[in-house]
Amino acid sequence: MLHTETPNSEHPDLDLYATAELLDAFIADQQRAVEAVRAATPQLEVAVEAALPRLRAGGRLLYAGAGTSGRLGVLDSVELPPTFSWPRERAVAVLAGGQGAMFEAVEGAEDSTLLGAADITALAPGPNDVLIGIAASGSTPYVLGALAAGRAAGALTIGIANNPGAPVALEAEIGIVLDTGPEIISGSTRLKAGTAQKIALNTLSSSLMVKLHKVYGNLMVDVKATNAKLRRRALVLTVRATGAEEAEAAKVLAQCDQHVKTAVVAIRLGVSVDDARARLAANEGSVRGALG
């Protein structure tokens, strides 16, 4: 039996727990998600190093999954553009059952390898693309079909699963197994299996964004300031990175469409916004490189 489907022997009387005991059991069980991701660090490192040159060459991050796993892939993809100004067309997720499955389960959609292959083929993947297939069981036909189509097109394939020996991990070029074991509610992989997947996806994509110069120090300097909260964040980040007064930082940000990277280089070097943009372009968007 799959680890994720095995009944949990630690809490056979879960339904009898007092509220405080119930909460403690759920929270304590989630800690194993972190342990599972930490154990997969070597595979995550391989994935980052393999994906990086493809993304530098203009490739895309593609995600494929069903149910909770698929929704986590969608979540990772949609958060990259506002957080890192990553082009929206270069972070694309497909979900078994289509967009509607994000909000309502579409029964049976995950059982088709052909549907998974078709959804990925429709994206016309190529050698510079990176396809991440996610499945707690590791045997979801939709995800296996997606990985097969991506591999056939020459894309780098990464398979994330929660069971050792899972086909999703074995049939991808890089397999990442997050062995979270039995769920506290038997078979409910929206729990720590899903948590481990979220941590792994956050770790993988965020590490790539750092390597692609989307971060300066530990500051989110490529944030897309599209609302009042994010404009305020852009101002705070600029002040922190430059030591400038808020008024000066706000003035320069207004000149460069609220782009923190540009404002930081312009203020730190005392150059124009146009010059700052040119310096960034000449250094692959690296603030450290532009600052010399």
CSV table of C-alpha atoms in Angstrom, one decimal:
chain,number,residue,atom,x,y,z
A,1,MET,CA,0.0,0.0,0.0
A,2,LEU,CA,1.2,3.5,-0.8
A,3,HIS,CA,2.6,5.4,2.2
A,4,THR,CA,0.1,8.2,1.6
A,5,GLU,CA,-2.8,5.8,1.7
A,6,THR,CA,-1.7,3.7,4.7
A,7,PRO,CA,-3.9,4.2,7.8
A,8,ASN,CA,-2.1,6.3,10.5
A,9,SER,CA,-1.5,4.1,13.5
A,10,GLU,CA,-0.7,7.1,15.8
A,11,HIS,CA,-4.2,8.5,16.0
A,12,PRO,CA,-6.8,5.7,15.8
A,13,ASP,CA,-9.2,7.5,18.0
A,14,LEU,CA,-8.8,11.0,16.4
A,15,ASP,CA,-12.6,11.5,16.4
A,16,LEU,CA,-12.6,11.3,20.2
A,17,TYR,CA,-10.0,14.0,20.8
A,18,ALA,CA,-10.8,17.1,22.7
A,19,THR,CA,-10.3,20.3,20.6
A,20,ALA,CA,-6.9,21.2,22.1
A,21,GLU,CA,-5.6,17.7,21.6
A,22,LEU,CA,-7.0,17.6,18.0
A,23,LEU,CA,-5.3,20.8,17.1
A,24,ASP,CA,-2.0,19.7,18.6
A,25,ALA,CA,-2.2,16.4,16.6
A,26,PHE,CA,-2.8,18.2,13.3
A,27,ILE,CA,0.0,20.8,13.9
A,28,ALA,CA,2.5,18.2,15.1
A,29,ASP,CA,1.8,16.0,12.0
A,30,GLN,CA,2.5,18.9,9.7
A,31,GLN,CA,6.1,19.2,11.0
A,32,ARG,CA,6.9,16.1,9.0
A,33,ALA,CA,6.3,18.0,5.8
A,34,VAL,CA,9.4,20.1,6.5
A,35,GLU,CA,11.4,17.0,7.3
A,36,ALA,CA,10.4,15.4,4.0
A,37,VAL,CA,11.4,18.4,2.0
A,38,ARG,CA,14.7,18.7,3.8
A,39,ALA,CA,15.5,15.1,3.0
A,40,ALA,CA,14.9,15.9,-0.7
A,41,THR,CA,17.3,18.8,-0.7
A,42,PRO,CA,19.9,17.0,-3.0
A,43,GLN,CA,17.2,16.4,-5.7
A,44,LEU,CA,15.9,20.0,-5.4
A,45,GLU,CA,19.5,21.3,-5.9
A,46,VAL,CA,19.8,19.2,-9.1
A,47,ALA,CA,16.5,20.6,-10.3
A,48,VAL,CA,17.5,24.2,-9.7
A,49,GLU,CA,20.8,23.8,-11.5
A,50,ALA,CA,19.2,22.0,-14.4
A,51,ALA,CA,16.4,24.5,-14.8
A,52,LEU,CA,18.5,27.6,-14.5
A,53,PRO,CA,20.2,27.6,-17.9
A,54,ARG,CA,16.9,26.8,-19.7
A,55,LEU,CA,15.1,29.8,-18.0
A,56,ARG,CA,18.1,32.0,-18.8
A,57,ALA,CA,17.7,31.0,-22.4
A,58,GLY,CA,14.0,32.2,-22.4
A,59,GLY,CA,12.3,29.0,-21.3
A,60,ARG,CA,9.1,28.7,-19.3
A,61,LEU,CA,8.1,27.1,-16.0
A,62,LEU,CA,5.2,24.7,-16.8
A,63,TYR,CA,3.2,22.9,-14.1
A,64,ALA,CA,0.8,19.9,-14.4
A,65,GLY,CA,-1.3,18.3,-11.7
A,66,ALA,CA,-4.7,17.3,-10.5
A,67,GLY,CA,-6.7,18.1,-7.4
A,68,THR,CA,-4.7,19.6,-4.5
A,69,SER,CA,-1.4,19.0,-6.2
A,70,GLY,CA,-2.6,20.7,-9.4
A,71,ARG,CA,-4.0,23.7,-7.5
A,72,LEU,CA,-0.6,24.1,-5.7
A,73,GLY,CA,1.0,24.2,-9.1
A,74,VAL,CA,-1.4,26.9,-10.2
A,75,LEU,CA,-0.8,28.9,-7.1
A,76,ASP,CA,3.0,28.8,-7.6
A,77,SER,CA,2.6,29.9,-11.2
A,78,VAL,CA,0.3,32.9,-10.6
A,79,GLU,CA,2.4,34.2,-7.7
A,80,LEU,CA,5.6,34.6,-9.7
A,81,PRO,CA,4.6,37.6,-11.9
A,82,PRO,CA,3.6,40.0,-9.0
A,83,THR,CA,6.4,38.8,-6.7
A,84,PHE,CA,9.3,38.8,-9.2
A,85,SER,CA,7.9,40.5,-12.3
A,86,TRP,CA,8.3,37.1,-14.0
A,87,PRO,CA,6.5,37.3,-17.4
A,88,ARG,CA,3.0,35.8,-17.0
A,89,GLU,CA,3.4,33.8,-20.2
A,90,ARG,CA,6.5,32.1,-18.8
A,91,ALA,CA,4.7,30.6,-15.8
A,92,VAL,CA,1.8,28.4,-17.0
A,93,ALA,CA,-0.1,25.7,-15.1
A,94,VAL,CA,-2.5,23.1,-16.5
A,95,LEU,CA,-4.9,21.4,-14.2
A,96,ALA,CA,-6.9,18.2,-14.8
A,97,GLY,CA,-10.4,19.3,-15.5
A,98,GLY,CA,-9.4,22.8,-16.7
A,99,GLN,CA,-9.7,26.2,-14.9
A,100,GLY,CA,-13.0,25.3,-13.3
A,101,ALA,CA,-11.3,22.5,-11.4
A,102,MET,CA,-9.5,25.2,-9.3
A,103,PHE,CA,-12.7,25.8,-7.5
A,104,GLU,CA,-14.7,22.6,-7.9
A,105,ALA,CA,-13.5,19.0,-8.2
A,106,VAL,CA,-13.9,17.5,-11.7
A,107,GLU,CA,-14.3,13.8,-11.1
A,108,GLY,CA,-12.4,11.5,-13.5
A,109,ALA,CA,-10.4,14.2,-15.2
A,110,GLU,CA,-7.2,13.0,-13.5
A,111,ASP,CA,-7.6,9.5,-14.9
A,112,SER,CA,-6.7,10.3,-18.5
A,113,THR,CA,-3.1,10.2,-19.7
A,114,LEU,CA,-4.3,11.5,-23.1
A,115,LEU,CA,-5.8,14.6,-21.5
A,116,GLY,CA,-2.6,15.4,-19.6
A,117,ALA,CA,-0.6,14.9,-22.8
A,118,ALA,CA,-3.0,17.1,-24.8
A,119,ASP,CA,-2.9,20.0,-22.3
A,120,ILE,CA,0.9,20.1,-22.4
A,121,THR,CA,1.1,19.6,-26.1
A,122,ALA,CA,-1.2,22.6,-26.6
A,123,LEU,CA,1.5,24.7,-24.9
A,124,ALA,CA,4.0,23.7,-27.6
A,125,PRO,CA,6.8,22.9,-25.1
A,126,GLY,CA,10.4,23.1,-26.2
A,127,PRO,CA,14.0,22.3,-25.0
A,128,ASN,CA,14.2,25.4,-22.9
A,129,ASP,CA,11.0,24.8,-21.0
A,130,VAL,CA,10.8,23.2,-17.5
A,131,LEU,CA,7.8,21.0,-16.8
A,132,ILE,CA,7.0,20.2,-13.1
A,133,GLY,CA,4.5,17.4,-12.7
A,134,ILE,CA,3.0,17.1,-9.2
A,135,ALA,CA,1.1,14.1,-7.7
A,136,ALA,CA,0.9,13.0,-4.1
A,137,SER,CA,0.3,9.3,-5.1
A,138,GLY,CA,2.9,9.6,-7.8
A,139,SER,CA,0.8,7.6,-10.2
A,140,THR,CA,-1.9,10.1,-11.4
A,141,PRO,CA,-2.4,9.3,-15.2
A,142,TYR,CA,-3.0,13.0,-16.1
A,143,VAL,CA,0.4,13.9,-14.7
A,144,LEU,CA,2.1,11.0,-16.3
A,145,GLY,CA,0.6,11.9,-19.7
A,146,ALA,CA,1.8,15.5,-19.2
A,147,LEU,CA,5.3,14.4,-18.3
A,148,ALA,CA,5.5,12.0,-21.3
A,149,ALA,CA,4.5,14.9,-23.7
A,150,GLY,CA,7.0,17.3,-22.1
A,151,ARG,CA,9.8,14.7,-22.3
A,152,ALA,CA,9.0,13.9,-25.9
A,153,ALA,CA,9.2,17.6,-26.8
A,154,GLY,CA,12.6,17.9,-25.1
A,155,ALA,CA,11.6,19.9,-22.1
A,156,LEU,CA,13.3,19.3,-18.8
A,157,THR,CA,10.8,17.2,-16.7
A,158,ILE,CA,10.7,17.3,-12.9
A,159,GLY,CA,8.4,14.9,-11.0
A,160,ILE,CA,7.2,15.6,-7.5
A,161,ALA,CA,5.5,12.8,-5.5
A,162,ASN,CA,5.0,11.7,-1.9
A,163,ASN,CA,5.6,8.0,-2.3
A,164,PRO,CA,9.0,6.2,-2.8
A,165,GLY,CA,9.2,4.5,-6.2
A,166,ALA,CA,6.4,6.6,-7.6
A,167,PRO,CA,6.1,6.6,-11.5
A,168,VAL,CA,5.9,10.4,-11.5
A,169,ALA,CA,9.3,10.6,-10.0
A,170,LEU,CA,10.8,7.7,-11.9
A,171,GLU,CA,9.6,8.8,-15.3
A,172,ALA,CA,10.7,12.4,-15.0
A,173,GLU,CA,14.3,13.4,-15.7
A,174,ILE,CA,14.5,14.6,-12.1
A,175,GLY,CA,12.4,12.9,-9.5
A,176,ILE,CA,11.8,14.6,-6.1
A,177,VAL,CA,10.2,12.3,-3.5
A,178,LEU,CA,8.7,14.0,-0.5
A,179,ASP,CA,8.0,10.9,1.7
A,180,THR,CA,5.5,12.3,4.2
A,181,GLY,CA,4.1,9.0,5.2
A,182,PRO,CA,0.5,8.2,6.3
A,183,GLU,CA,-1.8,11.2,6.8
A,184,ILE,CA,-3.4,11.8,10.1
A,185,ILE,CA,-6.8,11.5,8.3
A,186,SER,CA,-6.0,8.4,6.2
A,187,GLY,CA,-5.5,9.2,2.5
A,188,SER,CA,-6.2,13.0,2.9
A,189,THR,CA,-3.2,14.2,1.0
A,190,ARG,CA,-4.4,17.8,1.2
A,191,LEU,CA,-2.7,17.7,4.6
A,192,LYS,CA,1.0,17.2,5.1
A,193,ALA,CA,1.6,15.8,1.6
A,194,GLY,CA,0.2,19.0,0.2
A,195,THR,CA,2.1,21.1,2.7
A,196,ALA,CA,5.4,19.4,1.6
A,197,GLN,CA,4.5,20.0,-2.1
A,198,LYS,CA,3.9,23.7,-1.3
A,199,ILE,CA,7.2,24.0,0.5
A,200,ALA,CA,9.1,22.2,-2.3
A,201,LEU,CA,7.5,24.4,-5.0
A,202,ASN,CA,8.2,27.6,-3.0
A,203,THR,CA,11.8,26.5,-2.5
A,204,LEU,CA,12.3,25.5,-6.1
A,205,SER,CA,10.8,28.5,-7.9
A,206,SER,CA,12.1,31.1,-5.3
A,207,SER,CA,15.6,29.7,-5.6
A,208,LEU,CA,15.4,30.1,-9.3
A,209,MET,CA,14.2,33.7,-9.0
A,210,VAL,CA,17.1,34.5,-6.7
A,211,LYS,CA,19.5,33.0,-9.2
A,212,LEU,CA,17.9,35.0,-12.0
A,213,HIS,CA,18.7,38.3,-10.1
A,214,LYS,CA,15.1,38.9,-9.0
A,215,VAL,CA,16.4,39.5,-5.4
A,216,TYR,CA,19.0,41.9,-4.1
A,217,GLY,CA,20.4,40.8,-0.7
A,218,ASN,CA,17.2,39.3,0.6
A,219,LEU,CA,15.0,42.2,-0.8
A,220,MET,CA,12.2,41.6,-3.3
A,221,VAL,CA,13.4,44.3,-5.7
A,222,ASP,CA,11.6,43.0,-8.8
A,223,VAL,CA,8.1,43.3,-7.2
A,224,LYS,CA,5.4,44.5,-9.6
A,225,ALA,CA,3.8,47.4,-7.7
A,226,THR,CA,0.2,47.2,-9.0
A,227,ASN,CA,-1.7,48.4,-6.0
A,228,ALA,CA,-1.4,50.7,-3.0
A,229,LYS,CA,0.0,48.0,-0.7
A,230,LEU,CA,2.7,47.0,-3.2
A,231,ARG,CA,3.6,50.6,-4.0
A,232,ARG,CA,4.2,51.2,-0.3
A,233,ARG,CA,6.3,48.0,-0.2
A,234,ALA,CA,8.3,49.3,-3.2
A,235,LEU,CA,9.0,52.5,-1.4
A,236,VAL,CA,10.1,50.7,1.8
A,237,LEU,CA,12.3,48.4,-0.2
A,238,THR,CA,14.0,51.2,-2.0
A,239,VAL,CA,14.6,53.1,1.2
A,240,ARG,CA,16.1,50.0,2.8
A,241,ALA,CA,18.4,49.2,-0.1
A,242,THR,CA,19.7,52.8,-0.6
A,243,GLY,CA,19.4,54.6,2.8
A,244,ALA,CA,17.6,57.4,0.9
A,245,GLU,CA,14.9,59.5,2.5
A,246,GLU,CA,11.3,58.5,1.6
A,247,ALA,CA,10.8,61.7,-0.4
A,248,GLU,CA,13.8,61.0,-2.6
A,249,ALA,CA,12.9,57.4,-3.1
A,250,ALA,CA,9.3,58.2,-4.0
A,251,LYS,CA,10.5,60.7,-6.6
A,252,VAL,CA,12.8,58.3,-8.3
A,253,LEU,CA,10.3,55.5,-8.2
A,254,ALA,CA,7.8,57.7,-9.9
A,255,GLN,CA,10.3,58.3,-12.7
A,256,CYS,CA,10.8,54.6,-13.3
A,257,ASP,CA,7.3,53.2,-13.0
A,258,GLN,CA,7.8,52.0,-9.5
A,259,HIS,CA,10.6,49.6,-10.5
A,260,VAL,CA,12.6,49.1,-7.3
A,261,LYS,CA,15.7,47.7,-9.1
A,262,THR,CA,16.0,50.8,-11.3
A,263,ALA,CA,15.4,53.2,-8.4
A,264,VAL,CA,18.1,51.5,-6.3
A,265,VAL,CA,20.7,51.7,-9.0
A,266,ALA,CA,19.8,55.3,-9.9
A,267,ILE,CA,20.0,56.4,-6.3
A,268,ARG,CA,23.0,54.4,-5.2
A,269,LEU,CA,25.1,55.6,-8.2
A,270,GLY,CA,23.6,59.1,-8.6
A,271,VAL,CA,22.7,58.4,-12.2
A,272,SER,CA,19.6,59.0,-14.3
A,273,VAL,CA,16.8,56.4,-14.5
A,274,ASP,CA,17.7,55.7,-18.1
A,275,ASP,CA,21.3,55.1,-17.2
A,276,ALA,CA,20.2,52.8,-14.4
A,277,ARG,CA,18.1,50.8,-16.8
A,278,ALA,CA,21.0,50.5,-19.2
A,279,ARG,CA,23.3,49.3,-16.5
A,280,LEU,CA,20.8,46.7,-15.4
A,281,ALA,CA,20.3,45.5,-18.9
A,282,ALA,CA,24.0,45.1,-19.4
A,283,ASN,CA,24.2,43.0,-16.2
A,284,GLU,CA,21.3,40.5,-16.8
A,285,GLY,CA,19.1,42.5,-14.4
A,286,SER,CA,21.5,42.1,-11.5
A,287,VAL,CA,21.5,45.0,-9.1
A,288,ARG,CA,24.9,43.9,-7.7
A,289,GLY,CA,26.3,43.8,-11.2
A,290,ALA,CA,24.9,47.2,-12.2
A,291,LEU,CA,26.4,48.7,-9.0
A,292,GLY,CA,29.8,47.3,-10.0
